[in-house]
CSV table of C-alpha atoms in Angstrom, one decimal:
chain,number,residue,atom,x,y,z
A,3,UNK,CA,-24.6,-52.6,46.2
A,4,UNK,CA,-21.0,-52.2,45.0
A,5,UNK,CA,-20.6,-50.3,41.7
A,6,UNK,CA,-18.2,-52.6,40.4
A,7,UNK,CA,-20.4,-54.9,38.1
A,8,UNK,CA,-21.4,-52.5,35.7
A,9,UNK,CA,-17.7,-51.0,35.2
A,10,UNK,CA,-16.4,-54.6,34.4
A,11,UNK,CA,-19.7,-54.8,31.9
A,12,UNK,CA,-19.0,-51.8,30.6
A,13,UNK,CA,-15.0,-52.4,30.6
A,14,UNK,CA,-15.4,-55.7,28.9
A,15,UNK,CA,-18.1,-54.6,26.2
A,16,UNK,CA,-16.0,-51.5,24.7
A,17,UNK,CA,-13.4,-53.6,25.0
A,18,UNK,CA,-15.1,-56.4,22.9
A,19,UNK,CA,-16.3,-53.9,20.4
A,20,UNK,CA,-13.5,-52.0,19.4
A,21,UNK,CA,-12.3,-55.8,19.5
A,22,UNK,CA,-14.8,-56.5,16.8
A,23,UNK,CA,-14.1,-53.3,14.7
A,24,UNK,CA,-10.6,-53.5,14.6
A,25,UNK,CA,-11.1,-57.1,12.9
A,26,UNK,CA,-13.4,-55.9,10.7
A,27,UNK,CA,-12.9,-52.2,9.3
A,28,UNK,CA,-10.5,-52.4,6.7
A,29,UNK,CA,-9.5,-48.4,7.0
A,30,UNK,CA,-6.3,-48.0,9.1
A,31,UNK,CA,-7.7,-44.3,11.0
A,32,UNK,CA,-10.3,-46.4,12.0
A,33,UNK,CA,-8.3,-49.3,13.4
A,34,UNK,CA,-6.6,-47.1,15.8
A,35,UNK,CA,-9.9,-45.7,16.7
A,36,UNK,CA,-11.0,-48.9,17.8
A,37,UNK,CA,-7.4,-50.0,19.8
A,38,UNK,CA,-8.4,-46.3,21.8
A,39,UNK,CA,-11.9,-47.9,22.3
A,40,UNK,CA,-9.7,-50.7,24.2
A,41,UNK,CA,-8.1,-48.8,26.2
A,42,UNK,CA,-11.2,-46.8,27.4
A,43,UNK,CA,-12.6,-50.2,27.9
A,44,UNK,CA,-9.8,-51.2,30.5
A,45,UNK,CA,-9.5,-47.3,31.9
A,46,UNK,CA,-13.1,-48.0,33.2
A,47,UNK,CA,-12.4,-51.4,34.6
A,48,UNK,CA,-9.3,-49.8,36.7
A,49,UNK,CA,-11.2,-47.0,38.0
A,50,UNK,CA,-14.0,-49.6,38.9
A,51,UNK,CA,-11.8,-51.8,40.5
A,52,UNK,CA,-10.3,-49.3,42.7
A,53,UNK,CA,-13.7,-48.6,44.1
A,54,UNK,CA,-13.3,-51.6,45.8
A,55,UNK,CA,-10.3,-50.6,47.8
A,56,UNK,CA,-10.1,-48.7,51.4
A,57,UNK,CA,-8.5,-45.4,51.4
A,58,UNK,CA,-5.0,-44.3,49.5
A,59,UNK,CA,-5.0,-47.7,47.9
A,60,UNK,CA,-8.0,-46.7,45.8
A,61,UNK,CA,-6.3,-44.6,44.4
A,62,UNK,CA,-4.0,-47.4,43.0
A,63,UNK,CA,-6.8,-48.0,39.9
A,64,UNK,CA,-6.7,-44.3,39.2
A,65,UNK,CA,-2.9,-43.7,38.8
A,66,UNK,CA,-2.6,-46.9,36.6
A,67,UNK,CA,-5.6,-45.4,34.5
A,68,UNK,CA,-3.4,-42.0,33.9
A,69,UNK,CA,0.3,-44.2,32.8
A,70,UNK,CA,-2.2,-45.4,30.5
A,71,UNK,CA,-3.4,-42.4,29.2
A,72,UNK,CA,-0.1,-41.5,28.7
A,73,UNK,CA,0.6,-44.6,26.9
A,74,UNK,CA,-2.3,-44.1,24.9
A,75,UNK,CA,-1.1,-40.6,23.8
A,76,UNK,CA,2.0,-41.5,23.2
A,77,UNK,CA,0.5,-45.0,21.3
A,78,UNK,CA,-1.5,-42.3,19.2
A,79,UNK,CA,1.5,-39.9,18.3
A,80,UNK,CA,3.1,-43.0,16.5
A,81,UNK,CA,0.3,-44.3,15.0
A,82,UNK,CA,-0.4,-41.3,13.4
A,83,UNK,CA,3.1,-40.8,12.4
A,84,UNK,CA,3.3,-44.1,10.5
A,85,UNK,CA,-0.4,-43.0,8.7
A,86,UNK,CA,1.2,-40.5,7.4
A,87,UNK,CA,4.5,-42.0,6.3
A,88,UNK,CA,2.3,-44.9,5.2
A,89,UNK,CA,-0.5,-42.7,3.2
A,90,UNK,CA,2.4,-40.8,1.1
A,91,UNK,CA,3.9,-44.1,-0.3
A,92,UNK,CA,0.3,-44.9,-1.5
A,93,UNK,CA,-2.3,-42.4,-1.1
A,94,UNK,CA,-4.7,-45.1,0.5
A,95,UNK,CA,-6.1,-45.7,4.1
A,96,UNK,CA,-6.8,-49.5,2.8
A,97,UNK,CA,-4.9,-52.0,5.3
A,98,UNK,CA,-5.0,-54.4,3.0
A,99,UNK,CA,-2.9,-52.2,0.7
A,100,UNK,CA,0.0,-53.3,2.6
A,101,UNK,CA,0.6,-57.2,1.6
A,102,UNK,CA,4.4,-57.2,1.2
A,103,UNK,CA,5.1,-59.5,4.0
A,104,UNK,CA,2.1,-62.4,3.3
A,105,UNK,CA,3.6,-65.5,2.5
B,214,UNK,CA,-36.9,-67.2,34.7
B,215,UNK,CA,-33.1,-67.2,35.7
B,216,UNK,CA,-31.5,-63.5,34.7
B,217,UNK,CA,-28.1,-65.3,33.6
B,218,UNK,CA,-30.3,-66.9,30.8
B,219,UNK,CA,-30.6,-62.5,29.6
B,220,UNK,CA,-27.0,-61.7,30.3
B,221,UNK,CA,-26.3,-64.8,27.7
B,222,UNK,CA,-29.0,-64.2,24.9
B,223,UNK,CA,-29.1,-60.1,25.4
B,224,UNK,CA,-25.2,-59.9,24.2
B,225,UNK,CA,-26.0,-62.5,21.2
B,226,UNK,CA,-29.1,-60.4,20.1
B,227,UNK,CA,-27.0,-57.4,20.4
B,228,UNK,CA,-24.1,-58.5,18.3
B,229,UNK,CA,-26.8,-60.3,15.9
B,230,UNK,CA,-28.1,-56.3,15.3
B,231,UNK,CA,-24.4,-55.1,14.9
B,232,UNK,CA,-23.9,-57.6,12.4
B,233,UNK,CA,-27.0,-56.3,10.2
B,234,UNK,CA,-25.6,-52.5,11.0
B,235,UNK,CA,-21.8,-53.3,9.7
B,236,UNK,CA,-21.2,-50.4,5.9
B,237,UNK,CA,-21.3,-53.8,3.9
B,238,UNK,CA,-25.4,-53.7,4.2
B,239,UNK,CA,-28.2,-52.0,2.2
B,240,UNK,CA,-29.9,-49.1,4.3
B,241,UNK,CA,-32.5,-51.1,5.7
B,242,UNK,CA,-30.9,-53.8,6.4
B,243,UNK,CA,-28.7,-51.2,8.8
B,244,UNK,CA,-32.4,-49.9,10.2
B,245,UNK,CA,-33.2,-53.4,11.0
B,246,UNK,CA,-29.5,-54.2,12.7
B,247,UNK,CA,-30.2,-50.9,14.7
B,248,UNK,CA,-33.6,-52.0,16.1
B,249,UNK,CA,-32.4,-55.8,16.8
B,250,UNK,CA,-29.4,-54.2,18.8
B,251,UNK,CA,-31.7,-52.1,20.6
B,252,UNK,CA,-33.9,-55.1,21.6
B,253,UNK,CA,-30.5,-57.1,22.6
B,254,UNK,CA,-28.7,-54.4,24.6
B,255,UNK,CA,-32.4,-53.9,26.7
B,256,UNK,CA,-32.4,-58.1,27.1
B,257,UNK,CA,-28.6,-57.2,28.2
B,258,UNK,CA,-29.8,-54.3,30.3
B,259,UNK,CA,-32.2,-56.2,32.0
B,260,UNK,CA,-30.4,-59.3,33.1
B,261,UNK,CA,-27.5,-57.5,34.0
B,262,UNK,CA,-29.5,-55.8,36.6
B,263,UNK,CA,-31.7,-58.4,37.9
B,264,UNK,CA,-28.4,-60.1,38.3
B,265,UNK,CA,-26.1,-57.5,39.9
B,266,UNK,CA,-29.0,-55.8,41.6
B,267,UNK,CA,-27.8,-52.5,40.2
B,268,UNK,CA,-31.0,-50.1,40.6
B,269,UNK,CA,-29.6,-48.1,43.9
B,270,UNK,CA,-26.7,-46.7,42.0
B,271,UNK,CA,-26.3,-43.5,41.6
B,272,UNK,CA,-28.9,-42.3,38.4
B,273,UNK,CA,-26.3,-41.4,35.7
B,274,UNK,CA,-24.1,-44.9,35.5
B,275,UNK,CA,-27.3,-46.6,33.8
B,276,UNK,CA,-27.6,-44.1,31.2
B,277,UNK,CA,-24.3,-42.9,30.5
B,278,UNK,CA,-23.2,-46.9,30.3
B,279,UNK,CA,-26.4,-47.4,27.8
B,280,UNK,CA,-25.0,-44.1,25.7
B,281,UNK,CA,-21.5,-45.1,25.5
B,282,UNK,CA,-22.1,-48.7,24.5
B,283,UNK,CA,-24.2,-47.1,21.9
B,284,UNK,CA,-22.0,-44.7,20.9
B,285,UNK,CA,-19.4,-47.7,20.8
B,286,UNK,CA,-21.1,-49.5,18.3
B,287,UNK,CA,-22.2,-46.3,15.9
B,288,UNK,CA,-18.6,-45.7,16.2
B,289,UNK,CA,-17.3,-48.9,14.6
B,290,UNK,CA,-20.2,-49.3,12.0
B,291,UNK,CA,-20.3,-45.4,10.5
B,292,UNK,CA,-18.9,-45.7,6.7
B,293,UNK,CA,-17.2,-42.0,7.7
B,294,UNK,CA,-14.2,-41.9,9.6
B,295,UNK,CA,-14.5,-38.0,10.8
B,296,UNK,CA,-18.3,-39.6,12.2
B,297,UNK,CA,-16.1,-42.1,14.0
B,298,UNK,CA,-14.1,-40.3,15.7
B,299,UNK,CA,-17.0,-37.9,16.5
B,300,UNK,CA,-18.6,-40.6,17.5
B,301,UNK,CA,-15.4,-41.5,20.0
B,302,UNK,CA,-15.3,-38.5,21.5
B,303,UNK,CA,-19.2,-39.4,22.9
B,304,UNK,CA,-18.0,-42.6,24.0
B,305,UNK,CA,-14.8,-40.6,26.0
B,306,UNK,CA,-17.5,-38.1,27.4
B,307,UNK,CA,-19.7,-41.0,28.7
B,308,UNK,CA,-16.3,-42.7,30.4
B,309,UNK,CA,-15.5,-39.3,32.3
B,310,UNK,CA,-18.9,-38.8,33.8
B,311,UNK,CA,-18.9,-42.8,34.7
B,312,UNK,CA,-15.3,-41.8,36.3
B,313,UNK,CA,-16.2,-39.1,38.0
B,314,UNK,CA,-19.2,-40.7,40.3
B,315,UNK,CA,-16.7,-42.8,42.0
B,316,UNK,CA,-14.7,-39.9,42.6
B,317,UNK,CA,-12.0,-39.9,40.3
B,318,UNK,CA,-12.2,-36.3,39.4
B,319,UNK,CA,-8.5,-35.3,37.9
B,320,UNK,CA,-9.1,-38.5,35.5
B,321,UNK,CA,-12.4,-37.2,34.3
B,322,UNK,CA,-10.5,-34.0,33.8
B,323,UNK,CA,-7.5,-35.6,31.9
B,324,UNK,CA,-10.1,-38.0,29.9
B,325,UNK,CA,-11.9,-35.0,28.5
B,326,UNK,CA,-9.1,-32.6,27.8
B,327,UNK,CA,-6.6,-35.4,27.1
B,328,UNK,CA,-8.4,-37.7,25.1
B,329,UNK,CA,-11.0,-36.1,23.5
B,330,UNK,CA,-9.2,-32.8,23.4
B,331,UNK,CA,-5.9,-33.6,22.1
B,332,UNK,CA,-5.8,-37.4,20.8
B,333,UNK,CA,-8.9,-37.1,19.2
B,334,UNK,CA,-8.1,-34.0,17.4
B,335,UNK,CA,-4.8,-35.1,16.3
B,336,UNK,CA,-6.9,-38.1,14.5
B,337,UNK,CA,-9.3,-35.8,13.0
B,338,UNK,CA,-6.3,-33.8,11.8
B,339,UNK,CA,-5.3,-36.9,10.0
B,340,UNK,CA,-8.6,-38.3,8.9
B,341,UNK,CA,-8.8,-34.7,7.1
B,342,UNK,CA,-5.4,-35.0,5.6
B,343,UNK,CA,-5.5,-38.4,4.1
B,344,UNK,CA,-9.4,-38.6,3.9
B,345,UNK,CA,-10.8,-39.4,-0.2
B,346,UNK,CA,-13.7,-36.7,-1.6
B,347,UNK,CA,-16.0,-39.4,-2.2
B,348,UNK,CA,-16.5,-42.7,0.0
B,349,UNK,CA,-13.8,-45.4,-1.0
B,350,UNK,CA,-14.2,-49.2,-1.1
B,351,UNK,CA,-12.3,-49.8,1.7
B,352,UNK,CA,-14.7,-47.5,4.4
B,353,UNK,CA,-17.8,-49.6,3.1
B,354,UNK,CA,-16.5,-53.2,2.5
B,355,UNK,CA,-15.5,-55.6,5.7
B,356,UNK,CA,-13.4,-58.5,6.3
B,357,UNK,CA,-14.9,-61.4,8.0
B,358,UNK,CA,-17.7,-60.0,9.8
B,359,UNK,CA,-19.4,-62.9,11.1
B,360,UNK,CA,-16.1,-64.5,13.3
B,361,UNK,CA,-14.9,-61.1,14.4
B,362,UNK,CA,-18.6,-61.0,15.8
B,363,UNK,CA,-18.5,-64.5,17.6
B,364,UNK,CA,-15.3,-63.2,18.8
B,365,UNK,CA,-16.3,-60.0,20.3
B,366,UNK,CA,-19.3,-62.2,21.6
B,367,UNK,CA,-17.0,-64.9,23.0
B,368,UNK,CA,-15.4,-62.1,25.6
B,369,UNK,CA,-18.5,-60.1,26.5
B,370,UNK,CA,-20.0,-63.8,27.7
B,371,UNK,CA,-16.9,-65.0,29.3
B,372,UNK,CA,-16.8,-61.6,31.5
B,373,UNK,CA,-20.2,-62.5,32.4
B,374,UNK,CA,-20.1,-65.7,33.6
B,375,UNK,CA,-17.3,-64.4,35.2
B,376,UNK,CA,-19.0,-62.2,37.6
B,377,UNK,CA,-22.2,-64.7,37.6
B,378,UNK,CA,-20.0,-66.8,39.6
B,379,UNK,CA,-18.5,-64.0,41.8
B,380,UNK,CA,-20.1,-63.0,45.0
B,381,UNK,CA,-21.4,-60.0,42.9
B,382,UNK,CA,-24.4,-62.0,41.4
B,383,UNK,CA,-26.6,-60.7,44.6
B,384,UNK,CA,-29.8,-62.0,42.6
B,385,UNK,CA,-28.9,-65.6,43.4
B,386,UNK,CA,-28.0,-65.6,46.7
B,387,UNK,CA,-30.4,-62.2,48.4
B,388,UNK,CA,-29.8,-63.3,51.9
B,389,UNK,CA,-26.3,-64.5,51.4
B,390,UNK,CA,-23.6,-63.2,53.8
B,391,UNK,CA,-20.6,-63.6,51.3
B,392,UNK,CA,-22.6,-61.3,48.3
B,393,UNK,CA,-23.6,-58.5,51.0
B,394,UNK,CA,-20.4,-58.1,53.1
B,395,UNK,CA,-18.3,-57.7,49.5
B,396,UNK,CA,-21.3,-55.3,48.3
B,397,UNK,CA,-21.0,-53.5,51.5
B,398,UNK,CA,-17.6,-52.8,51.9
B,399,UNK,CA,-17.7,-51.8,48.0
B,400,UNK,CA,-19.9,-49.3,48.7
B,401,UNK,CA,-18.7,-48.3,51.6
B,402,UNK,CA,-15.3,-47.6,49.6
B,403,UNK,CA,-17.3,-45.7,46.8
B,404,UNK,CA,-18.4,-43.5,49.6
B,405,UNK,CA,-15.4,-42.7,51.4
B,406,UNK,CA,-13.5,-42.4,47.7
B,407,UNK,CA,-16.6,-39.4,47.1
B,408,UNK,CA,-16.3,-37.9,50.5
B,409,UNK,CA,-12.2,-37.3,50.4
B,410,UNK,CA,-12.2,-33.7,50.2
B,411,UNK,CA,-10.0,-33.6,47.2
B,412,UNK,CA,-9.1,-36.6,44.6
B,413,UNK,CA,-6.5,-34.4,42.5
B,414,UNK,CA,-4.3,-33.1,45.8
B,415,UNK,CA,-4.4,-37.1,46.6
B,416,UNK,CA,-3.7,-38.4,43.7
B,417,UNK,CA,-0.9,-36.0,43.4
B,418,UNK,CA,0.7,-37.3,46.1
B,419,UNK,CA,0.5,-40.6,45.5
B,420,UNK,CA,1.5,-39.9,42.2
B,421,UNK,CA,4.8,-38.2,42.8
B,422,UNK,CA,5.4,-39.8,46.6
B,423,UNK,CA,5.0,-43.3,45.8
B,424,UNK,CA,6.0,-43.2,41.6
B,425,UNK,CA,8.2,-40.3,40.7
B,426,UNK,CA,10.3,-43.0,39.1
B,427,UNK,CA,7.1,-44.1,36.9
B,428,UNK,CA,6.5,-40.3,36.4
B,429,UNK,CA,10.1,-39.7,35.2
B,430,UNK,CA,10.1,-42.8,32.7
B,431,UNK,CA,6.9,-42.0,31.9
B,432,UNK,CA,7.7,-37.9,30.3
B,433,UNK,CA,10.8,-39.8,29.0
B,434,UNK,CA,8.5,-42.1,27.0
B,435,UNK,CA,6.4,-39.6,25.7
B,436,UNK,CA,9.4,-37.6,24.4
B,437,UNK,CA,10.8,-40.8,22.5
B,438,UNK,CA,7.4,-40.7,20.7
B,439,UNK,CA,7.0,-37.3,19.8
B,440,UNK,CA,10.4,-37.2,18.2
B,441,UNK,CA,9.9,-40.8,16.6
B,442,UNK,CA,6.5,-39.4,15.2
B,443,UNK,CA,8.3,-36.2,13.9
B,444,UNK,CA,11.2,-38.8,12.2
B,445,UNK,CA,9.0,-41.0,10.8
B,446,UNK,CA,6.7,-38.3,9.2
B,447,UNK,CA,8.9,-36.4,8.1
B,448,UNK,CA,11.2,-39.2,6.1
B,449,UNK,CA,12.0,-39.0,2.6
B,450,UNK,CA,10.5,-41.0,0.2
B,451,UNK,CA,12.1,-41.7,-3.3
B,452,UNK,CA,10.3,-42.2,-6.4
B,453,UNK,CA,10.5,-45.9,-6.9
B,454,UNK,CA,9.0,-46.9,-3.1
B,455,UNK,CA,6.1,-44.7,-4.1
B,456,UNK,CA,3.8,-47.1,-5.6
């Protein structure tokens, strides 16, 4: 049987739950946890995915999944950057601390 | 009894559980959410492989996918955020060894040393900088539990029935040509992506033969960020923005 069922599961329920804890956790760290659960979620569906392919194009899947690590990294250096900038205007982690722009 | 009725109530059980586990709830109420998620993800468990026919693949996808869902779920529902990103790096373990039995062996090596090595300690590094002696209001309380649930529920089912009506679902159709010739030239993919003597000297050159261009924009990118991370840290902040 092909493996790909359980990578697109898999994929799709990481995905769905760092989904679900970026909606609900209110700390900003953990927010950006969950947008990295995301992103393993779709690493897992490209990987499983390419094991469909036929020779050099399965590597196709694989050399997406490493751009996106990189765009995770980078994704992660800048996140943390604006934390910190963020944190020493108000020494708080709450998302909700930052209401400026509601209407 | 028809396996797509699990795969539909399994992922409802489940999220039912997560609910009950979310910082918000009183201890046992959190016990309770754990044992009801346990129940839903083995409904899940079950369908899914009655309906995907899954039992001939290799022995460490079932329980590494089981471990990271789990670890998935601790991860967003742990009122500690150095836990959570403990609990992260699990999840990124469980992803590499699920990458590597396809073959993929330099993105199992990158996922460990990359991810959980250097992302994840550069969070931790922050969650220590910023994080409060005692727990604050904002790691325990949540906003809008219930519809971010239905949400999350929403896309797990929607993937599903998804692949229920792909040629995948083998359960439905055991004799069917269309399910089996897919299935076997999936696996025999998976087999010839194991037997290629070596995945990193490949990918290499697919990597820098078919993308150098992507490679180039790609080391460019990650510059921009580091020195928009160092700007943006480092900015001066005068006394009346600080609030």
């Amino acid at each position: 049987m092909g493996t790909v069922p359980i990578y697109v599961v898999l994929g799709a329920v990481l995905f769905s739950l760092g989904v679900v804890g970026f909606l609900v956790r209110r700390n900003i760290i953990i927010m950006f946890l969950c947008t990295e659960l995301m992103f393993q979620g779709v690493i897992l569906n490209l990987v499983g995915f390419s094991t469909m392919m036929q020779g050099r194009a399965a590597l196709q899947g694989q050399v997406f999944a490493v751009f996106l690590i990189v765009i995770a990294a980078a994704e992660a250096a800048m996140a943390l950057g604006l934390v910190v900038l963020l944190f020493r205007r108000k020494p708080t982690l709450d998302a909700e601390a930052w209401t400026a722009l509601w209407g | 009894m028809d396996p797509a009725v699990f795969c539909y109530i399994g992922p409802a059980v489940a999220l039912l559980g997560l609910l009950l586990c979310f910082p918000n709830q009183p201890r046992p109420a959190r016990w309770l959410g754990t044992a009801i998620a346990a129940i839903g993800l083995a409904i899940t468990t079950f369908g899914a492989l009655r309906l995907f026919g899954l039992p001939i693949l290799p022995s460490a996808v079932v329980p590494a996918a089981l471990l990271a869902v789990w670890l998935a779920g601790r991860m967003i529902t742990h009122r500690n955020p150095v836990y959570a990103a403990i609990y992260f790096g699990g999840v990124v373990l469980c992803s590499a060894v699920l990458v590597l039995v396809p073959g993929a062996h330099f993105l199992a090596a990158i996922l460990v040393i990359v991810y959980a090595g250097a992302i994840l300690v550069a969070y931790i590094f922050v969650i220590m900088l910023a994080q409060q002696a005692q727990p604050v209001d904002y790691d325990v309380n949540v906003r809008q539990p219930v519809f971010a649930v239905i949400a999350g529920l929403g896309l797990i089912v929607a993937v599903l029935r998804a692949l229920m009506l792909s040629p995948y679902a083998v359960a439905r159709e055991a004799a069917g040509s269309g399910g089996s010739v897919v299935s076997a030239a999936g696996s025999a993919a998976a087999s010839q992506a194991i037997s290629a003597d070596n995945n990193v000297v490949s990918l290499g050159s697919v990597l820098f033969g078919q993308y150098p261009v992507s490679v180039e924009v790609a080391g460019v990118f990650l510059l921009i960020a580091m020195v928009g991370a160092i700007v943006l840290a480092g900015m001066r902040i005068n006394k009346q923005q600080q609030a």
